Amino acid sequence: MVSAGAQVGVLAACVVLFVPMGLAGWHLSRNKVLFFSGALFVSLAVGVHLSPYLPSLPHLLASSFHPLRPAAPSSSSSASCVSVLHRLSWADAEPHGAGRAWSWPPSLAATCGFARLTRDDASTLLNGSWVMVAGDSQARLLVLALLRLLLDPAAAAAAEPELFRRHSDYHAAVPARGISVDFIWAPFESNLTRLLREDLRLAPRTPDVLVLGSGLWHMLHVTDAPQYGDALASIADAANSLRSPLPVPPPHMFWLGLPRLVNPMLNTDAKKAHMNDTMLQAYDREVDERCILRRDGGPFRLLDVGKLTRGCERQCTADGMHYDGVVYDAVMHIMLNALVIESQQRI
């Protein structure tokens, strides 16, 4: 119900709006520019008069733009909700305990509105969006999880052979929703820096969602954590350059963390020699200390694959490095729920 104060404000605004516009309209044939510029000025003035009496536009837009939630977290609780997105529960899948399954604790899901998105939900959220995922095989597995959500099962299965062509890029589209998904094969940090500084910087459009991740190839072939950290700093600088001078909102940017490595299960002697727990911890420290993450003032929100793979445990991997689809399904839903929260914050 509209309050008495609001009714008075609306009445006053109508007087302020229509009386001057009626007088200006009388002179329309003599000075059209005067009329339209005066109408614009008066409309802005009406907005000022009405703003104390009407709900804020961001709240109205948020409620209409995001039908995915029964109740969205308030802006004051958004940051705390994002910080617990990775707090999943893992259990044996039913029936017969084949594989593993994940869920958010019911209390957390109720408080923050976390939910597994359906195909329609995800298509609505990403409607008209360009999603780019760049990195190594971990990034490719995330793209597979996204395609399995956005496409029907037959289309997703048909896409797999092309997606898993060795060391190659991949493009997919959902024409009905105007969604584009690109995977860019970029296993080394220098590949990602070049992508940001050259390809995207010079492109007429940047992705709406940008997911980057690397480290496994560097760990195997270079095995130098401080050098990896220097490369991360260059990536962060390049990513920040996409955030500043653009007249449109910058991409939603995510960093795909390193998985847990089960050293005895790695399939070559070189991997077993270079990719051990000590080296993994050193590489993870560089991610934490190089200010590339949002929590430290950097451009990327972390998708903590390491935490999720530790939760799924070693039964979810056959080679000690790549994990079952359920892990990347969890990563994807964490990313999509973060996008819902971030989109509400931007409105």
PDB file of C-alpha atoms in Angstrom, residues 86-88 90 138-139 212-214 216 219 228 255-262 277 280-281 283-285 287-288 293 295 301-314 316-317 320-323 327-328 330-332 334:
ATOM      1  CA  HIS A  86      32.806 -24.001  -1.002  1.00  0.00           C
ATOM      2  CA  ARG A  87      31.438 -25.386   2.252  1.00  0.00           C
ATOM      3  CA  LEU A  88      29.998 -28.544   0.723  1.00  0.00           C
ATOM      4  CA  TRP A  90      30.277 -35.013   0.481  1.00  0.00           C
ATOM      5  CA  GLN A 138      41.213 -28.797 -15.482  1.00  0.00           C
ATOM      6  CA  ALA A 139      39.647 -25.897 -17.362  1.00  0.00           C
ATOM      7  CA  LEU A 212      41.412 -18.784 -15.984  1.00  0.00           C
ATOM      8  CA  GLY A 213      43.602 -21.420 -14.396  1.00  0.00           C
ATOM      9  CA  SER A 214      47.094 -22.827 -14.733  1.00  0.00           C
ATOM     10  CA  LEU A 216      50.052 -28.023 -13.446  1.00  0.00           C
ATOM     11  CA  MET A 219      54.888 -27.522 -11.893  1.00  0.00           C
ATOM     12  CA  TYR A 228      55.153 -19.273 -10.974  1.00  0.00           C
ATOM     13  CA  TRP A 255      40.642 -18.344 -10.942  1.00  0.00           C
ATOM     14  CA  LEU A 256      40.568 -22.137 -11.149  1.00  0.00           C
ATOM     15  CA  GLY A 257      42.707 -23.461  -8.314  1.00  0.00           C
ATOM     16  CA  LEU A 258      44.974 -26.501  -8.440  1.00  0.00           C
ATOM     17  CA  PRO A 259      43.537 -29.923  -7.571  1.00  0.00           C
ATOM     18  CA  ARG A 260      44.787 -32.224  -4.876  1.00  0.00           C
ATOM     19  CA  LEU A 261      47.560 -34.385  -6.338  1.00  0.00           C
ATOM     20  CA  VAL A 262      47.651 -38.048  -5.305  1.00  0.00           C
ATOM     21  CA  ASP A 277      52.629 -32.410  -1.838  1.00  0.00           C
ATOM     22  CA  LEU A 280      51.764 -28.260  -4.522  1.00  0.00           C
ATOM     23  CA  GLN A 281      51.778 -26.388  -1.221  1.00  0.00           C
ATOM     24  CA  TYR A 283      52.402 -23.294  -5.667  1.00  0.00           C
ATOM     25  CA  ASP A 284      49.245 -22.761  -3.623  1.00  0.00           C
ATOM     26  CA  ARG A 285      51.137 -20.295  -1.416  1.00  0.00           C
ATOM     27  CA  VAL A 287      48.323 -17.978  -5.338  1.00  0.00           C
ATOM     28  CA  ASP A 288      47.611 -16.827  -1.788  1.00  0.00           C
ATOM     29  CA  LEU A 293      42.358 -13.092  -5.612  1.00  0.00           C
ATOM     30  CA  ARG A 295      39.847 -11.382  -1.079  1.00  0.00           C
ATOM     31  CA  ARG A 301      37.367 -14.951  -7.339  1.00  0.00           C
ATOM     32  CA  LEU A 302      38.819 -18.344  -6.393  1.00  0.00           C
ATOM     33  CA  LEU A 303      37.194 -21.594  -7.474  1.00  0.00           C
ATOM     34  CA  ASP A 304      38.918 -23.790  -4.914  1.00  0.00           C
ATOM     35  CA  VAL A 305      39.352 -27.050  -6.789  1.00  0.00           C
ATOM     36  CA  GLY A 306      41.866 -28.213  -4.182  1.00  0.00           C
ATOM     37  CA  LYS A 307      39.295 -28.052  -1.394  1.00  0.00           C
ATOM     38  CA  LEU A 308      36.668 -29.816  -3.471  1.00  0.00           C
ATOM     39  CA  THR A 309      39.003 -32.621  -4.568  1.00  0.00           C
ATOM     40  CA  ARG A 310      40.073 -33.180  -0.976  1.00  0.00           C
ATOM     41  CA  GLY A 311      36.396 -33.448  -0.060  1.00  0.00           C
ATOM     42  CA  CYS A 312      35.646 -35.927  -2.827  1.00  0.00           C
ATOM     43  CA  GLU A 313      38.779 -37.884  -1.823  1.00  0.00           C
ATOM     44  CA  ARG A 314      41.032 -40.127  -3.882  1.00  0.00           C
ATOM     45  CA  CYS A 316      37.156 -39.667  -7.311  1.00  0.00           C
ATOM     46  CA  THR A 317      40.350 -39.824  -9.404  1.00  0.00           C
ATOM     47  CA  GLY A 320      45.826 -38.704  -9.202  1.00  0.00           C
ATOM     48  CA  MET A 321      45.281 -35.420 -11.057  1.00  0.00           C
ATOM     49  CA  HIS A 322      42.016 -35.419 -13.016  1.00  0.00           C
ATOM     50  CA  TYR A 323      38.837 -36.017 -11.063  1.00  0.00           C
ATOM     51  CA  VAL A 327      33.922 -32.392  -8.790  1.00  0.00           C
ATOM     52  CA  TYR A 328      33.721 -30.079 -11.802  1.00  0.00           C
ATOM     53  CA  ALA A 330      30.422 -28.698  -7.980  1.00  0.00           C
ATOM     54  CA  VAL A 331      32.935 -26.125  -9.254  1.00  0.00           C
ATOM     55  CA  MET A 332      30.452 -25.007 -11.906  1.00  0.00           C
ATOM     56  CA  ILE A 334      29.728 -22.653  -7.072  1.00  0.00           C
TER      57      ILE A 334
END
